[in-house]
CSV table of C-alpha atoms in Angstrom, one decimal:
chain,number,residue,atom,x,y,z
A,23,UNK,CA,45.3,-81.9,-19.6
A,24,UNK,CA,47.5,-79.6,-20.1
A,25,UNK,CA,48.9,-77.5,-16.9
A,26,UNK,CA,48.4,-74.3,-18.9
A,27,UNK,CA,44.9,-73.4,-20.3
A,28,UNK,CA,44.9,-72.4,-24.5
A,29,UNK,CA,44.1,-68.5,-23.9
A,30,UNK,CA,41.3,-68.6,-25.8
A,31,UNK,CA,39.7,-65.6,-24.5
A,32,UNK,CA,36.7,-63.6,-26.1
A,33,UNK,CA,35.1,-60.4,-26.5
A,34,UNK,CA,32.8,-60.1,-23.3
A,35,UNK,CA,34.2,-61.3,-20.5
A,36,UNK,CA,37.8,-59.4,-20.8
A,37,UNK,CA,34.8,-55.9,-19.9
A,38,UNK,CA,35.0,-57.8,-16.4
A,39,UNK,CA,38.4,-57.3,-15.1
A,40,UNK,CA,38.4,-53.9,-17.7
A,41,UNK,CA,36.2,-52.2,-15.6
A,42,UNK,CA,37.6,-52.7,-12.1
A,43,UNK,CA,41.5,-52.6,-13.3
A,44,UNK,CA,39.5,-48.3,-14.2
A,45,UNK,CA,37.4,-47.6,-10.8
A,46,UNK,CA,40.4,-49.9,-8.6
A,47,UNK,CA,42.9,-46.8,-11.0
A,48,UNK,CA,40.3,-44.0,-10.2
A,49,UNK,CA,40.1,-44.4,-6.4
A,50,UNK,CA,43.7,-45.4,-6.7
A,51,UNK,CA,44.4,-41.2,-7.8
A,52,UNK,CA,42.4,-40.3,-5.3
A,53,UNK,CA,44.0,-41.7,-2.5
A,54,UNK,CA,48.0,-40.7,-4.1
A,55,UNK,CA,46.6,-37.1,-4.9
A,56,UNK,CA,43.9,-35.8,-2.2
A,57,UNK,CA,44.9,-32.9,-0.7
A,58,UNK,CA,46.6,-31.3,-3.3
A,59,UNK,CA,45.2,-29.5,-6.3
A,60,UNK,CA,42.3,-27.5,-6.9
A,61,UNK,CA,40.3,-29.9,-5.0
A,62,UNK,CA,41.8,-30.1,-2.0
A,63,UNK,CA,38.6,-28.5,-0.5
A,64,UNK,CA,36.7,-32.0,-3.0
A,65,UNK,CA,39.1,-33.7,-1.3
A,66,UNK,CA,39.6,-32.8,2.3
A,67,UNK,CA,38.1,-36.2,3.4
A,68,UNK,CA,39.9,-38.6,2.6
A,69,UNK,CA,43.0,-37.6,4.9
A,70,UNK,CA,44.7,-40.1,6.7
A,71,UNK,CA,44.4,-38.9,9.7
A,72,UNK,CA,42.8,-35.5,11.3
A,73,UNK,CA,44.0,-34.0,14.5
A,74,UNK,CA,40.5,-31.2,15.7
A,75,UNK,CA,42.5,-28.4,17.7
A,76,UNK,CA,39.3,-26.0,18.2
A,77,UNK,CA,39.9,-26.7,22.2
A,78,UNK,CA,43.0,-27.2,22.6
A,79,UNK,CA,43.8,-24.5,26.0
A,80,UNK,CA,41.2,-25.6,28.2
A,81,UNK,CA,44.2,-26.0,30.7
A,82,UNK,CA,44.6,-22.3,29.8
A,83,UNK,CA,41.5,-21.0,31.5
A,84,UNK,CA,40.6,-21.2,35.7
A,85,UNK,CA,38.7,-24.1,36.6
A,86,UNK,CA,36.7,-24.3,39.1
A,87,UNK,CA,37.5,-27.4,41.9
A,88,UNK,CA,34.1,-28.6,44.2
A,89,UNK,CA,35.2,-30.4,47.9
A,90,UNK,CA,32.5,-32.3,49.1
A,91,UNK,CA,32.2,-30.6,53.2
A,92,UNK,CA,32.8,-33.0,55.5
A,93,UNK,CA,29.2,-32.3,57.7
A,94,UNK,CA,28.3,-30.6,60.9
A,95,UNK,CA,26.5,-30.7,63.7
A,96,UNK,CA,23.7,-29.6,63.8
A,97,UNK,CA,22.6,-26.3,65.8
A,98,UNK,CA,19.6,-25.1,68.0
A,99,UNK,CA,18.7,-21.1,68.1
A,100,UNK,CA,20.8,-18.3,67.2
A,101,UNK,CA,23.0,-20.8,65.5
A,102,UNK,CA,21.2,-22.7,64.1
A,103,UNK,CA,19.7,-19.3,62.2
A,104,UNK,CA,23.1,-18.0,61.2
A,105,UNK,CA,24.2,-21.4,59.3
A,106,UNK,CA,20.7,-21.9,57.9
A,107,UNK,CA,22.1,-18.0,56.6
A,108,UNK,CA,26.1,-19.8,56.2
A,109,UNK,CA,24.1,-22.3,54.1
A,110,UNK,CA,22.1,-19.5,51.5
A,111,UNK,CA,25.3,-17.9,51.0
A,112,UNK,CA,27.3,-20.9,50.2
A,113,UNK,CA,24.6,-22.2,47.7
A,114,UNK,CA,24.5,-19.0,46.3
A,115,UNK,CA,28.1,-18.6,46.3
A,116,UNK,CA,27.7,-22.3,43.9
A,117,UNK,CA,25.4,-21.0,41.3
A,118,UNK,CA,27.7,-18.6,40.6
A,119,UNK,CA,30.5,-20.1,40.4
A,120,UNK,CA,28.5,-22.8,38.1
A,121,UNK,CA,27.8,-19.0,35.5
A,122,UNK,CA,31.3,-18.6,35.4
A,123,UNK,CA,31.9,-22.4,34.5
A,124,UNK,CA,30.3,-22.0,31.6
A,125,UNK,CA,31.5,-19.0,30.3
A,126,UNK,CA,34.1,-20.5,30.5
A,127,UNK,CA,33.5,-23.1,29.0
A,128,UNK,CA,32.0,-21.7,26.3
A,129,UNK,CA,35.2,-19.4,25.9
A,130,UNK,CA,37.7,-22.5,25.9
A,131,UNK,CA,35.2,-23.7,21.9
A,132,UNK,CA,36.4,-20.4,20.5
A,133,UNK,CA,40.3,-20.3,22.2
A,134,UNK,CA,41.5,-22.3,19.3
A,135,UNK,CA,40.5,-18.9,16.6
A,136,UNK,CA,41.4,-16.5,19.9
A,137,UNK,CA,45.0,-17.9,20.0
A,138,UNK,CA,45.7,-17.6,15.5
A,139,UNK,CA,45.6,-21.4,15.2
A,140,UNK,CA,43.6,-22.9,12.6
A,141,UNK,CA,41.1,-25.8,14.2
A,142,UNK,CA,42.3,-29.1,11.8
A,143,UNK,CA,45.0,-30.0,10.9
A,144,UNK,CA,45.0,-32.8,7.9
A,145,UNK,CA,48.1,-35.5,7.1
A,146,UNK,CA,47.4,-36.9,3.1
A,147,UNK,CA,50.2,-38.6,1.7
A,148,UNK,CA,51.7,-36.0,-0.9
A,149,UNK,CA,50.7,-33.4,1.7
A,150,UNK,CA,49.2,-31.6,5.4
A,151,UNK,CA,46.2,-29.1,5.5
A,152,UNK,CA,44.9,-27.3,7.3
A,153,UNK,CA,41.5,-24.8,9.0
A,154,UNK,CA,38.3,-24.6,10.6
A,155,UNK,CA,34.8,-26.4,11.2
A,156,UNK,CA,32.2,-25.5,9.0
A,157,UNK,CA,30.1,-23.5,10.2
A,158,UNK,CA,31.4,-24.8,13.3
A,159,UNK,CA,33.2,-26.6,15.6
A,160,UNK,CA,30.2,-28.2,17.8
A,161,UNK,CA,27.1,-28.5,14.7
A,162,UNK,CA,26.8,-31.8,14.2
A,163,UNK,CA,27.8,-32.2,10.9
A,164,UNK,CA,30.1,-30.1,10.8
A,165,UNK,CA,32.0,-30.3,7.7
A,166,UNK,CA,35.9,-29.5,6.4
A,167,UNK,CA,37.1,-25.8,5.8
A,168,UNK,CA,39.9,-26.1,4.1
A,169,UNK,CA,42.5,-22.5,4.4
A,170,UNK,CA,45.5,-23.5,3.8
A,171,UNK,CA,47.9,-27.2,2.4
A,172,UNK,CA,51.4,-27.2,2.1
A,173,UNK,CA,53.2,-28.0,-1.8
A,174,UNK,CA,52.2,-31.1,-2.9
A,175,UNK,CA,55.5,-33.3,-2.3
A,176,UNK,CA,56.5,-36.9,-1.4
A,177,UNK,CA,57.1,-38.3,1.3
A,178,UNK,CA,55.7,-34.3,3.1
A,179,UNK,CA,57.2,-33.8,6.6
A,180,UNK,CA,54.9,-32.1,9.0
A,181,UNK,CA,56.2,-31.0,12.8
A,182,UNK,CA,53.2,-30.1,14.2
A,183,UNK,CA,54.8,-28.0,17.3
A,184,UNK,CA,56.8,-25.6,15.0
A,185,UNK,CA,53.3,-24.4,12.9
A,186,UNK,CA,51.1,-24.5,16.3
A,187,UNK,CA,54.0,-22.0,17.8
A,188,UNK,CA,54.8,-20.0,15.5
A,189,UNK,CA,50.5,-19.2,14.4
A,190,UNK,CA,50.6,-18.1,18.5
A,191,UNK,CA,52.6,-16.2,18.5
A,192,UNK,CA,51.3,-14.2,15.2
A,193,UNK,CA,47.6,-15.1,17.0
A,194,UNK,CA,45.9,-12.3,18.4
A,195,UNK,CA,47.3,-12.5,22.3
A,196,UNK,CA,50.6,-13.0,23.7
A,197,UNK,CA,50.7,-16.0,25.3
A,198,UNK,CA,54.1,-18.1,26.1
A,199,UNK,CA,53.9,-20.4,23.8
A,200,UNK,CA,56.3,-22.8,26.0
A,201,UNK,CA,53.3,-22.9,29.1
A,202,UNK,CA,51.1,-24.2,26.1
A,203,UNK,CA,54.0,-26.6,24.6
A,204,UNK,CA,51.9,-30.6,22.7
A,205,UNK,CA,52.5,-33.3,24.1
A,206,UNK,CA,55.0,-35.6,24.0
A,207,UNK,CA,52.8,-38.4,22.8
A,208,UNK,CA,50.9,-35.9,20.7
A,209,UNK,CA,54.4,-35.1,18.2
A,210,UNK,CA,55.0,-39.4,18.1
A,211,UNK,CA,52.2,-39.6,16.4
A,212,UNK,CA,53.2,-37.2,14.0
A,213,UNK,CA,56.0,-38.5,13.4
A,214,UNK,CA,55.7,-41.8,13.2
A,215,UNK,CA,53.2,-40.6,10.3
A,216,UNK,CA,55.9,-38.6,9.0
A,217,UNK,CA,57.9,-41.3,9.1
A,218,UNK,CA,55.6,-43.8,7.1
A,219,UNK,CA,54.6,-41.3,4.4
A,220,UNK,CA,56.8,-41.8,1.9
A,221,UNK,CA,57.0,-45.3,2.5
A,222,UNK,CA,53.3,-45.0,1.7
A,223,UNK,CA,53.3,-42.6,-1.5
A,224,UNK,CA,55.6,-45.2,-3.4
A,225,UNK,CA,53.7,-48.2,-2.2
A,226,UNK,CA,50.4,-46.3,-4.0
A,227,UNK,CA,52.5,-45.2,-6.7
A,228,UNK,CA,52.9,-48.6,-8.2
A,229,UNK,CA,49.3,-49.5,-6.8
A,230,UNK,CA,47.8,-46.7,-9.8
A,231,UNK,CA,50.1,-47.5,-12.4
A,232,UNK,CA,49.4,-50.8,-12.1
A,233,UNK,CA,46.0,-50.6,-12.5
A,234,UNK,CA,45.7,-48.8,-14.4
A,235,UNK,CA,48.1,-50.1,-17.2
A,236,UNK,CA,46.1,-53.0,-15.7
A,237,UNK,CA,43.0,-51.5,-18.0
A,238,UNK,CA,45.2,-50.4,-20.8
A,239,UNK,CA,46.0,-54.0,-21.3
A,240,UNK,CA,43.0,-55.3,-21.1
A,241,UNK,CA,41.6,-52.4,-23.2
A,242,UNK,CA,44.4,-54.4,-25.8
A,243,UNK,CA,43.7,-58.2,-25.3
A,244,UNK,CA,39.3,-56.7,-26.3
A,245,UNK,CA,41.0,-55.3,-29.5
A,246,UNK,CA,43.4,-58.7,-29.7
A,247,UNK,CA,39.8,-60.6,-29.1
A,248,UNK,CA,38.3,-59.6,-31.9
A,249,UNK,CA,40.6,-58.8,-34.2
A,250,UNK,CA,41.4,-62.6,-33.4
A,251,UNK,CA,39.9,-64.8,-30.7
A,252,UNK,CA,42.2,-67.3,-30.4
A,253,UNK,CA,45.4,-68.4,-29.0
A,254,UNK,CA,45.8,-65.4,-26.6
A,255,UNK,CA,48.7,-66.7,-23.8
A,256,UNK,CA,51.3,-64.2,-23.7
A,257,UNK,CA,48.7,-61.9,-23.3
A,258,UNK,CA,46.6,-63.2,-20.9
A,259,UNK,CA,49.9,-64.6,-17.9
A,260,UNK,CA,51.2,-60.6,-19.3
A,261,UNK,CA,47.4,-59.5,-17.4
A,262,UNK,CA,47.7,-62.1,-14.4
A,263,UNK,CA,51.1,-61.3,-13.7
A,264,UNK,CA,50.6,-56.7,-13.5
A,265,UNK,CA,47.2,-57.0,-12.2
A,266,UNK,CA,48.9,-60.0,-9.7
A,267,UNK,CA,51.6,-56.3,-8.7
A,268,UNK,CA,49.1,-54.3,-8.4
A,269,UNK,CA,46.9,-56.0,-6.1
A,270,UNK,CA,50.4,-56.6,-3.9
A,271,UNK,CA,51.8,-53.6,-4.2
A,272,UNK,CA,47.7,-51.6,-3.4
A,273,UNK,CA,47.8,-54.1,-0.2
A,274,UNK,CA,50.4,-52.9,0.8
A,275,UNK,CA,50.2,-49.5,1.3
A,276,UNK,CA,46.4,-50.1,2.5
A,277,UNK,CA,47.9,-52.0,5.5
A,278,UNK,CA,50.4,-49.6,6.1
A,279,UNK,CA,47.9,-46.6,6.0
A,280,UNK,CA,45.6,-48.4,8.1
A,281,UNK,CA,48.2,-50.1,11.4
A,282,UNK,CA,50.0,-46.2,10.9
A,283,UNK,CA,46.5,-43.6,11.4
A,284,UNK,CA,44.6,-45.9,13.4
A,285,UNK,CA,47.8,-46.3,15.7
A,286,UNK,CA,48.1,-42.4,15.3
A,287,UNK,CA,44.6,-41.0,16.0
A,288,UNK,CA,44.4,-43.7,19.0
A,289,UNK,CA,48.0,-41.9,20.5
A,290,UNK,CA,47.0,-39.1,20.2
A,291,UNK,CA,43.2,-39.3,21.6
A,292,UNK,CA,44.9,-40.8,25.2
A,293,UNK,CA,47.5,-38.2,25.6
A,294,UNK,CA,45.9,-35.9,24.1
A,295,UNK,CA,42.2,-35.6,25.9
A,296,UNK,CA,43.1,-32.7,28.6
A,297,UNK,CA,44.3,-30.3,26.5
A,298,UNK,CA,41.9,-29.8,24.2
A,299,UNK,CA,43.5,-32.4,21.5
A,300,UNK,CA,42.4,-35.5,20.0
A,301,UNK,CA,42.3,-37.5,15.8
A,302,UNK,CA,40.1,-39.5,13.8
A,303,UNK,CA,41.4,-41.8,11.3
A,304,UNK,CA,40.5,-41.4,7.9
A,305,UNK,CA,38.3,-43.8,7.9
A,306,UNK,CA,37.5,-42.6,3.6
A,307,UNK,CA,40.3,-42.8,3.1
A,308,UNK,CA,41.4,-46.3,4.9
A,309,UNK,CA,37.6,-47.6,2.8
A,310,UNK,CA,39.1,-46.2,-1.2
A,311,UNK,CA,42.4,-48.0,-0.7
A,312,UNK,CA,40.8,-51.2,0.3
A,313,UNK,CA,38.6,-50.7,-1.9
A,314,UNK,CA,40.9,-50.7,-5.0
A,315,UNK,CA,42.7,-53.6,-3.1
A,316,UNK,CA,39.5,-55.7,-3.4
A,317,UNK,CA,38.9,-54.6,-7.4
A,318,UNK,CA,42.4,-55.6,-8.1
A,319,UNK,CA,42.6,-58.7,-6.4
A,320,UNK,CA,39.3,-59.8,-8.4
A,321,UNK,CA,40.7,-58.4,-12.0
A,322,UNK,CA,43.7,-60.8,-10.9
A,323,UNK,CA,41.4,-63.8,-10.2
A,324,UNK,CA,40.2,-63.6,-13.6
A,325,UNK,CA,43.5,-63.8,-15.5
A,326,UNK,CA,44.7,-66.8,-13.4
A,327,UNK,CA,41.3,-68.8,-14.5
A,328,UNK,CA,42.1,-67.1,-18.0
A,329,UNK,CA,45.6,-68.6,-18.1
A,330,UNK,CA,45.6,-71.5,-15.7
A,331,UNK,CA,41.8,-73.4,-15.9
A,332,UNK,CA,40.6,-73.3,-19.5
A,333,UNK,CA,36.9,-74.3,-21.0
A,334,UNK,CA,35.5,-77.6,-21.2
A,335,UNK,CA,35.6,-77.4,-24.8
A,336,UNK,CA,40.1,-76.1,-24.8
A,337,UNK,CA,40.1,-79.3,-22.8
A,338,UNK,CA,40.3,-81.5,-26.3
A,339,UNK,CA,41.5,-79.7,-28.6
A,340,UNK,CA,44.9,-81.1,-30.2
A,341,UNK,CA,46.7,-84.8,-27.9
A,342,UNK,CA,46.4,-85.3,-24.5
A,343,UNK,CA,49.8,-84.2,-22.8
A,344,UNK,CA,51.5,-87.1,-22.6
A,345,UNK,CA,50.3,-88.0,-25.7
A,346,UNK,CA,52.7,-90.2,-28.3
A,347,UNK,CA,51.1,-88.8,-31.6
A,348,UNK,CA,51.6,-91.9,-34.4
A,349,UNK,CA,54.9,-92.0,-36.2
A,350,UNK,CA,54.6,-94.1,-39.8
A,351,UNK,CA,55.9,-97.4,-39.7
A,352,UNK,CA,59.7,-98.2,-40.4
A,353,UNK,CA,59.2,-102.1,-40.5
A,354,UNK,CA,60.9,-104.1,-43.3
A,355,UNK,CA,58.2,-106.4,-43.7
A,356,UNK,CA,57.0,-103.8,-46.0
A,357,UNK,CA,59.1,-103.7,-48.4
A,358,UNK,CA,59.4,-107.6,-48.2
A,359,UNK,CA,54.8,-107.6,-49.2
A,360,UNK,CA,55.8,-105.2,-51.9
A,361,UNK,CA,57.9,-108.0,-53.5
A,362,UNK,CA,56.2,-110.2,-53.1
A,363,UNK,CA,53.1,-109.1,-54.4
A,364,UNK,CA,55.0,-108.2,-57.5
A,365,UNK,CA,55.6,-111.5,-58.2
A,366,UNK,CA,52.1,-113.1,-57.6
A,367,UNK,CA,50.9,-110.4,-60.2
């Protein structure tokens, strides 16, 4: 059996990698261009990471701290009556304090708006966006209402601290930005993401390009199979090589974004909770990235099987591997016998 198959291609099976590569190309393009162009709002949920700032600034508001009172000895008579009156007054003061605390908590939920900053900031491969939650930040199932995005740029770098300070300075309230700076860990997580975005852009651009090329090569192979369903070994090898490169680049890009998004979100959540900052990794982005990788991997396996494992009916075509073809006899006996037969005549 030959190491490489005969490469015979029939039209119907080629539809399988054609559809796989087409869907992989669409998903890779969504991941690459989310947050840019005219569909910023529709594709906002396909971000790498989103930072929730709707509760930022809670530490600016006064909070009540309660301490457990030490037990006091009970008293009888007039002194006991005075103690009871004092206890009632303390309970009333606690109730008033609780009401004030509830009002302060409600104010903290709206503090981001009062500061003039956006309620969320998100990162995409080629842009960063900001906006507010709709209908509001506390509503279950609230969605991202995009208000602004940066210009499309490969490897965009976004300084969250700079943006926050600028928006607070331009906001309606007069706050000293030095007193409400972001924790260093939050900015470090943003810097980590910034440092990876250009590499992510390269891998997703290559991955989407190879996926698109796989779709076009599948169409060309399908046309060749209709015209001449015979040996197309070179075409099959080209399809397999292209699908392998697409699989490799999408795998690396997906692995980088998954690791960076989860590490950045964990770091922000660990250090930003005290100041009302949280983050979530872009689960939809991660999902479509790995699905695109899986589709290209399936297309690569298809072409590999077509290339290296021919059908059984192709194994019997031609001489077996290592078998020498029959050669015409060069023995001199043939001439002697021919002369003998001639004399006998």
